[in-house]
XYZ file of C-alpha atoms in Angstrom:
519
model
C 0.000 0.000 0.000
C 1.346 3.410 -0.947
C 1.635 5.987 1.829
C -0.019 9.315 1.170
C 2.004 12.464 1.937
C 0.106 14.700 4.347
C -0.075 18.382 3.705
C 1.606 20.765 6.191
C -0.517 21.095 9.284
C -0.706 24.916 9.227
C -2.478 24.798 5.859
C -5.377 22.697 7.150
C -6.694 25.269 9.681
C -8.491 22.841 12.043
C -11.634 23.701 13.949
C -13.805 21.586 16.268
C -17.588 21.211 16.199
C -18.929 19.158 19.049
C -16.898 15.972 19.284
C -16.049 15.796 15.555
C -12.938 17.399 13.998
C -13.566 19.004 10.544
C -11.479 21.213 8.313
C -12.673 24.563 6.991
C -13.180 24.727 3.235
C -14.185 28.308 2.430
C -12.273 31.559 2.927
C -14.502 32.788 5.808
C -13.855 29.736 7.879
C -10.104 29.957 7.122
C -10.139 33.576 8.315
C -11.881 32.581 11.544
C -9.270 29.820 12.059
C -6.447 32.323 11.596
C -8.049 34.661 14.139
C -8.290 31.851 16.665
C -4.609 30.934 16.103
C -3.514 34.564 16.530
C -5.583 34.899 19.702
C -4.109 31.690 21.104
C -0.588 32.909 20.283
C -1.234 36.183 22.061
C -2.484 34.334 25.159
C 0.643 32.100 25.261
C 3.109 34.922 24.645
C 5.919 35.173 27.242
C 5.903 38.575 28.972
C 8.932 40.755 28.277
C 9.667 41.218 31.986
C 9.604 37.469 32.812
C 13.352 37.286 33.264
C 13.299 40.272 35.608
C 10.619 38.692 37.774
C 12.554 35.435 38.003
C 15.706 37.309 38.956
C 13.828 39.180 41.667
C 12.362 35.991 43.078
C 15.691 34.159 43.089
C 17.330 37.074 44.845
C 15.174 36.923 47.956
C 17.957 35.170 49.807
C 20.570 37.564 51.279
C 23.242 34.841 50.878
C 23.633 33.822 47.265
C 27.421 33.587 46.955
C 27.501 29.873 46.160
C 23.881 29.392 45.092
C 23.170 28.142 41.549
C 20.508 29.578 39.282
C 17.161 27.870 39.688
C 13.739 27.595 38.146
C 12.183 27.220 41.574
C 12.128 30.063 44.113
C 12.127 27.535 46.963
C 15.612 26.308 46.015
C 17.289 29.584 47.031
C 15.285 30.088 50.215
C 17.559 29.794 53.275
C 16.976 26.854 55.590
C 15.091 27.933 58.710
C 16.533 25.052 60.744
C 20.051 26.177 59.948
C 19.505 29.904 60.459
C 17.901 29.374 63.883
C 20.584 27.042 65.282
C 22.124 27.978 68.633
C 25.111 25.592 68.807
C 27.382 27.116 66.137
C 31.045 26.822 67.109
C 30.415 24.194 69.775
C 33.216 21.623 70.229
C 31.732 18.101 70.207
C 34.941 16.011 70.226
C 38.483 16.846 71.285
C 41.938 15.263 71.217
C 44.725 16.854 73.223
C 44.800 20.537 74.073
C 46.560 23.599 72.743
C 49.524 25.000 74.694
C 48.811 28.010 76.927
C 48.346 31.140 74.862
C 47.998 29.243 71.548
C 44.958 29.615 69.296
C 43.530 27.831 66.270
C 44.665 30.661 64.003
C 47.921 30.097 62.124
C 50.562 32.626 63.170
C 52.079 32.829 59.688
C 52.561 30.880 56.505
C 55.121 28.076 56.210
C 57.623 29.152 53.505
C 58.732 25.645 52.526
C 55.270 24.047 52.691
C 55.038 21.340 50.024
C 51.835 19.498 49.091
C 52.122 16.515 46.732
C 50.954 12.965 46.127
C 52.731 10.335 48.201
C 55.032 8.373 45.897
C 56.142 5.629 48.273
C 54.337 2.851 46.395
C 55.735 3.672 42.930
C 52.220 3.725 41.409
C 51.227 6.799 39.392
C 48.162 8.653 40.771
C 44.810 8.043 39.149
C 44.469 10.274 36.073
C 41.442 12.202 34.848
C 41.236 10.425 31.463
C 41.108 6.884 32.843
C 38.757 4.362 31.230
C 36.742 2.333 33.676
C 34.319 -0.629 33.909
C 35.700 -2.261 30.765
C 36.876 -5.257 32.778
C 35.911 -8.871 32.218
C 34.814 -11.378 34.825
C 38.100 -13.214 34.390
C 39.947 -9.976 35.166
C 38.001 -9.520 38.411
C 38.747 -13.117 39.371
C 42.463 -12.637 38.733
C 42.549 -9.457 40.844
C 40.840 -11.133 43.804
C 43.045 -14.212 43.440
C 46.240 -12.152 43.459
C 45.167 -10.283 46.597
C 44.399 -13.528 48.443
C 47.764 -15.040 47.532
C 49.780 -11.924 48.303
C 48.051 -10.772 51.487
C 47.502 -14.290 52.831
C 51.220 -15.014 52.685
C 51.984 -11.663 54.321
C 49.681 -12.578 57.228
C 51.410 -15.956 57.595
C 54.843 -14.322 57.640
C 53.767 -11.731 60.204
C 52.473 -14.372 62.629
C 55.128 -17.041 61.871
C 52.541 -19.557 60.667
C 53.210 -22.795 58.804
C 52.972 -23.062 55.043
C 49.271 -22.969 54.037
C 47.672 -26.155 52.729
C 44.575 -27.208 50.733
C 41.365 -26.121 52.468
C 39.349 -29.283 51.691
C 42.107 -31.786 52.218
C 41.544 -34.207 55.103
C 43.310 -32.656 58.105
C 42.662 -34.372 61.450
C 45.616 -32.414 62.861
C 45.937 -28.624 62.987
C 46.952 -26.908 59.727
C 46.891 -23.421 58.191
C 44.629 -22.295 55.374
C 44.364 -18.898 53.684
C 41.514 -17.332 51.735
C 39.007 -14.510 51.764
C 35.732 -14.461 53.665
C 32.502 -15.030 51.692
C 28.827 -15.454 52.500
C 27.090 -18.668 51.409
C 23.965 -16.756 50.278
C 22.858 -13.376 48.940
C 22.336 -11.762 52.293
C 24.072 -10.321 55.323
C 26.953 -12.332 56.672
C 26.347 -14.224 59.919
C 28.372 -16.733 61.921
C 26.582 -19.734 60.366
C 27.004 -18.543 56.752
C 30.765 -17.940 56.596
C 32.745 -19.484 53.751
C 36.493 -19.362 53.225
C 37.484 -19.258 49.547
C 41.083 -20.040 48.665
C 43.228 -18.745 45.838
C 42.926 -20.355 42.413
C 46.544 -21.443 42.432
C 48.266 -23.955 44.686
C 47.372 -25.084 47.301
C 43.569 -24.551 47.318
C 42.762 -24.078 43.596
C 39.864 -21.719 44.286
C 37.981 -24.174 46.498
C 35.606 -22.747 49.118
C 34.795 -24.482 52.390
C 32.340 -23.729 55.217
C 34.073 -22.144 58.201
C 32.931 -23.130 61.680
C 33.738 -20.466 64.285
C 32.310 -21.954 67.484
C 35.785 -22.583 68.917
C 37.103 -19.086 68.158
C 36.684 -16.884 71.260
C 36.630 -13.559 69.393
C 36.590 -12.465 65.758
C 35.405 -9.668 63.470
C 34.842 -10.756 59.866
C 33.405 -9.143 56.742
C 33.104 -10.237 53.069
C 36.333 -9.818 51.119
C 38.558 -9.929 54.197
C 41.723 -11.980 53.653
C 42.498 -14.223 56.621
C 44.729 -17.088 57.686
C 42.974 -19.789 59.693
C 44.472 -22.351 62.032
C 42.205 -25.342 62.553
C 41.266 -28.852 61.495
C 39.225 -30.466 58.743
C 38.351 -33.922 60.085
C 35.922 -34.798 57.274
C 37.439 -32.886 54.369
C 34.247 -30.828 54.053
C 34.241 -28.331 56.949
C 37.096 -26.222 58.317
C 36.818 -26.048 62.098
C 38.668 -22.862 63.033
C 40.616 -22.449 66.255
C 42.379 -19.154 65.475
C 41.762 -16.518 62.804
C 44.519 -14.085 61.759
C 43.840 -10.969 59.693
C 46.547 -8.501 60.752
C 49.053 -7.527 58.043
C 49.468 -3.893 59.110
C 52.426 -1.958 57.743
C 54.660 0.442 59.708
C 54.256 4.203 59.564
C 56.201 6.100 56.863
C 59.941 6.433 57.381
C 60.186 9.735 55.520
C 61.527 12.603 57.680
C 58.973 15.149 58.894
C 59.792 18.627 57.626
C 58.147 20.745 60.317
C 60.055 23.516 62.044
C 59.364 24.954 65.472
C 60.197 28.391 64.050
C 57.048 28.398 61.908
C 54.769 26.962 64.568
C 52.466 23.954 64.162
C 50.777 22.914 60.911
C 47.089 23.887 60.961
C 44.669 21.751 58.913
C 40.891 22.101 58.449
C 38.908 19.132 57.107
C 35.273 19.204 55.954
C 33.188 16.692 54.027
C 30.096 17.190 51.888
C 27.244 17.544 51.382
C 27.912 21.262 51.776
C 24.290 22.396 51.607
C 21.150 21.306 53.412
C 18.608 18.964 51.882
C 15.876 21.654 51.714
C 17.872 24.391 49.935
C 20.754 25.032 47.545
C 22.197 28.152 49.173
C 25.382 26.461 50.479
C 25.179 28.348 53.766
C 27.377 25.830 55.683
C 30.103 26.179 53.062
C 29.913 29.974 53.276
C 30.316 29.833 57.053
C 33.276 27.472 56.701
C 34.980 29.836 54.254
C 34.415 32.714 56.674
C 36.129 30.616 59.355
C 39.057 29.908 57.010
C 39.385 33.621 56.198
C 39.574 34.478 59.890
C 41.929 31.679 61.006
C 43.899 31.108 57.766
C 44.948 27.464 58.299
C 47.820 26.193 56.193
C 45.725 23.383 54.655
C 42.003 23.197 53.808
C 40.782 19.722 52.765
C 37.301 19.680 51.196
C 35.868 16.232 50.439
C 32.905 15.718 48.109
C 30.131 15.469 47.226
C 29.840 19.133 46.278
C 26.724 18.601 44.171
C 25.112 15.543 45.695
C 23.288 13.211 43.310
C 20.887 12.375 46.175
C 19.871 15.990 46.863
C 16.091 16.418 46.388
C 16.519 19.527 44.216
C 18.938 17.661 41.949
C 16.758 14.572 41.568
C 13.723 16.797 40.876
C 15.571 18.609 38.063
C 15.007 22.127 39.403
C 18.415 23.577 38.527
C 18.622 26.006 35.624
C 22.372 25.560 35.096
C 24.247 22.439 34.127
C 25.816 20.430 36.924
C 29.311 21.265 35.681
C 28.563 25.007 35.620
C 27.271 24.902 39.184
C 30.362 23.056 40.437
C 32.764 25.366 38.625
C 30.896 28.366 40.016
C 31.320 26.987 43.548
C 35.050 26.407 43.083
C 35.571 29.791 41.441
C 33.788 31.594 44.269
C 35.744 29.589 46.824
C 39.146 30.378 45.321
C 38.381 34.064 44.695
C 37.241 34.439 48.305
C 40.467 32.856 49.594
C 42.742 34.636 47.111
C 44.321 36.761 49.841
C 45.021 33.807 52.156
C 48.066 31.535 52.258
C 45.819 28.466 52.621
C 46.440 25.510 50.292
C 43.081 24.082 49.167
C 42.710 20.355 48.453
C 39.611 18.933 46.729
C 38.828 15.205 46.900
C 35.947 13.958 44.701
C 33.104 11.613 45.561
C 31.363 9.079 43.352
C 28.131 10.728 44.569
C 28.989 13.978 42.757
C 26.341 14.260 40.069
C 28.683 16.193 37.768
C 31.540 13.698 38.090
C 32.392 10.072 37.313
C 30.187 7.625 39.300
C 32.951 5.073 39.855
C 35.341 4.021 42.605
C 38.250 4.720 42.676
C 37.193 8.184 41.515
C 39.400 10.303 39.208
C 40.228 13.883 40.233
C 37.875 16.734 39.406
C 38.284 18.392 36.017
C 38.189 22.194 35.847
C 38.451 24.445 32.800
C 40.206 27.083 34.874
C 43.328 26.689 36.993
C 43.989 28.349 40.340
C 47.119 28.821 42.438
C 47.182 26.851 45.689
C 44.450 24.467 44.472
C 45.196 20.723 44.402
C 42.859 18.173 42.779
C 43.227 14.638 44.137
C 41.486 11.314 43.364
C 39.471 9.200 45.784
C 41.165 7.571 47.614
C 44.299 9.709 47.913
C 47.634 9.533 49.683
C 48.875 13.044 50.338
C 52.347 14.103 51.463
C 52.498 17.425 53.346
C 56.075 18.107 54.452
C 56.625 14.433 55.212
C 53.254 13.893 56.943
C 51.266 11.279 54.988
C 47.489 11.728 54.876
C 45.198 8.934 53.703
C 41.920 10.469 52.495
C 38.744 9.000 51.045
C 35.274 10.372 50.331
C 33.669 6.918 50.385
C 31.821 5.908 53.539
C 33.805 2.686 53.905
C 33.117 2.504 57.652
C 29.364 2.421 57.107
C 29.711 -0.153 54.329
C 31.730 -2.491 56.567
C 29.480 -2.155 59.625
C 26.502 -3.254 57.517
C 28.226 -6.532 56.602
C 30.442 -7.299 59.595
C 29.864 -10.286 61.892
C 31.422 -9.929 65.349
C 31.911 -12.158 68.364
C 31.182 -11.267 71.095
C 28.224 -9.338 69.625
C 28.545 -6.446 72.093
C 32.277 -5.932 71.504
C 33.292 -2.340 72.377
C 34.621 0.393 70.067
C 32.902 -0.589 66.841
C 34.264 2.445 64.982
C 37.852 1.802 66.039
C 37.521 -1.845 65.002
C 36.284 -0.855 61.533
C 39.233 1.504 61.084
C 41.634 -1.272 62.105
C 40.221 -3.417 59.274
C 41.561 -0.896 56.756
C 44.995 -0.798 58.382
C 45.228 -4.571 58.872
C 44.123 -5.318 55.304
C 46.356 -2.575 53.821
C 43.463 -1.159 51.838
C 41.298 1.967 51.800
C 38.368 -0.243 50.728
C 38.800 -3.951 51.659
C 35.120 -4.914 51.337
C 34.036 -7.260 48.530
C 31.458 -7.454 47.084
C 30.569 -3.769 47.493
C 26.971 -2.516 47.875
C 24.829 -2.817 44.759
C 24.609 0.970 44.282
C 28.393 1.434 44.492
C 30.358 0.987 41.257
C 33.857 -0.430 41.779
C 36.344 -0.993 38.968
C 38.436 -3.906 40.212
C 41.530 -3.129 38.145
C 41.582 0.452 39.383
C 40.801 -0.813 42.896
C 43.852 -3.084 42.743
C 46.094 -0.253 41.528
C 44.933 2.631 43.711
C 43.409 1.456 47.008
C 46.205 -0.618 48.585
C 48.235 1.118 51.262
C 52.029 1.018 50.841
C 52.405 2.386 54.406
C 50.152 3.111 57.350
C 49.381 6.840 56.997
C 50.192 9.262 59.791
C 46.654 10.659 59.472
C 43.567 8.871 58.114
C 40.591 11.024 57.092
C 37.476 8.839 56.870
C 34.251 10.882 56.536
C 31.190 8.860 57.462
C 27.518 9.184 58.303
C 28.450 7.379 61.517
C 29.228 9.487 64.561
C 32.231 11.831 64.373
C 35.356 10.710 66.236
C 39.081 11.276 66.787
C 41.123 8.117 67.465
C 44.628 6.693 67.573
C 44.598 3.327 65.781
C 47.943 1.495 65.518
C 49.825 4.796 65.655
C 47.694 6.378 62.912
C 45.562 9.375 63.904
C 42.057 8.843 62.480
C 39.548 11.644 61.877
C 35.875 11.369 61.015
C 34.711 14.993 60.612
C 31.136 13.866 59.838
C 29.223 15.982 57.278
C 29.207 19.767 57.028
C 25.441 19.630 56.406
C 23.161 16.945 57.828
C 19.636 16.963 56.442
C 18.174 20.431 56.909
C 20.546 21.267 59.766
C 24.208 22.122 60.107
C 26.896 19.528 60.678
C 30.512 19.525 61.800
C 34.078 19.929 60.557
C 37.476 19.040 62.035
C 40.523 21.167 62.748
C 44.013 19.849 63.503
C 47.145 21.432 64.909
C 50.228 19.255 64.263
C 53.382 20.084 66.185
C 56.889 19.008 65.130
C 57.904 15.591 66.472
C 61.199 13.841 67.123
C 62.658 12.050 64.113
C 62.803 8.707 65.932
C 59.091 8.885 66.794
C 57.123 8.001 63.661
C 53.700 8.425 65.226
C 52.378 11.968 65.419
C 49.251 11.126 67.428
C 50.879 12.507 70.593
C 51.774 15.730 68.778
C 48.290 16.467 67.439
C 45.646 18.695 68.949
C 42.314 18.191 67.191
C 38.682 19.168 67.573
C 35.405 18.404 65.827
C 33.387 21.634 65.759
C 29.806 22.420 64.779
C 29.522 24.783 61.825
């Protein structure tokens, strides 16, 4: 059947009579149709002063420094919960105390201050043009296998254990097996569902075996954790554990600390996003933080994403008039112009939750079309060297991810947060959990190249939705600054004062004064 070409629609001049659509045939009816079209066009015409009205509405907020353009006037309305808070500046956690007469304001700049990526592992930092999630299942298997073989042998060497043997081989006497912890079902790990999966090479050939933990007095296990197990296998089918080893922690860096008493202590401020409340896009907490930095002028300002949270209600509703990239670049530009007269070095660490950035972990550094002095763009996770002090930083809530999957005995074991941090140090990884949550995209090749720790950092910065804390774990000073904005209210940030230490003392935990402060 041949298709008929329809005439242009504007020639047909439609009109409606009752429920039936007819087309006008004479000139009078065509004239009436044109009049109706012109009248309809006049009714739908955009007023000339529309843009002015929108500008007036969006400008109701007195604080619009960081705020993006918006189609909705409610986006730029300040949060009432935040503006009426009474606890601004309150110290909620503290470590050490400042010397008499000292303040949190830096006395002067440090002339030889050097900020760079830590190069102790010989691996180049993650680049911005990296290709990700092109891996095959065989590649993932090889990565996991290599980690089990390498880390399992390191655990055996650390604890002077015997050579590991096949997991399912008949062992009526005590032997040693290595592998990584798995769950026998698609659910949360529990003490009756623990499997131990060996490496694909000798001696276990990728075999998995149920792990019975009734004889182990205390343990803390999570999926992906590499362990060495001492026990028996009387039937060849079940490994009855007597001891579980998971500690392969590395020493602190041996690089000399380049801090001088003449310049005073190193002052560091750490804050993690989101940087605006969930009911507005005015970025009031970030503005208040920048005002604090202007007044106190710390040597280092570490800002950890997300800057434009993919989970923010205004983002998911599509109410922003600018592109995500334009909003982020506007925030950074305003930030750097405001701090142009300060000596503060600004460090930005991305998050996979940034809606304008790559949704993958490890996360490449931010990309900006404009460069700024004293601005450093790092990946997630990052190892940062500041005058010999090594900072380990991540934007990923690894502590929350582990606590959701961890099985612990005894169940009411104290210091859950400190135990979760020790997992990272003992497993030599900024993200030792596998498999990750379903909504968290991990590239295993990049994970293998950029998440393993070549040393135990002097300072670990681990932002989390869990409660803020300051801890000394295995000589590493650990900071959870919490979030700068929590829901519709204000959150917290951390400030550190690091004094020079003796060369023979690698740990700087005794030389740090730190506080977690409400914004």
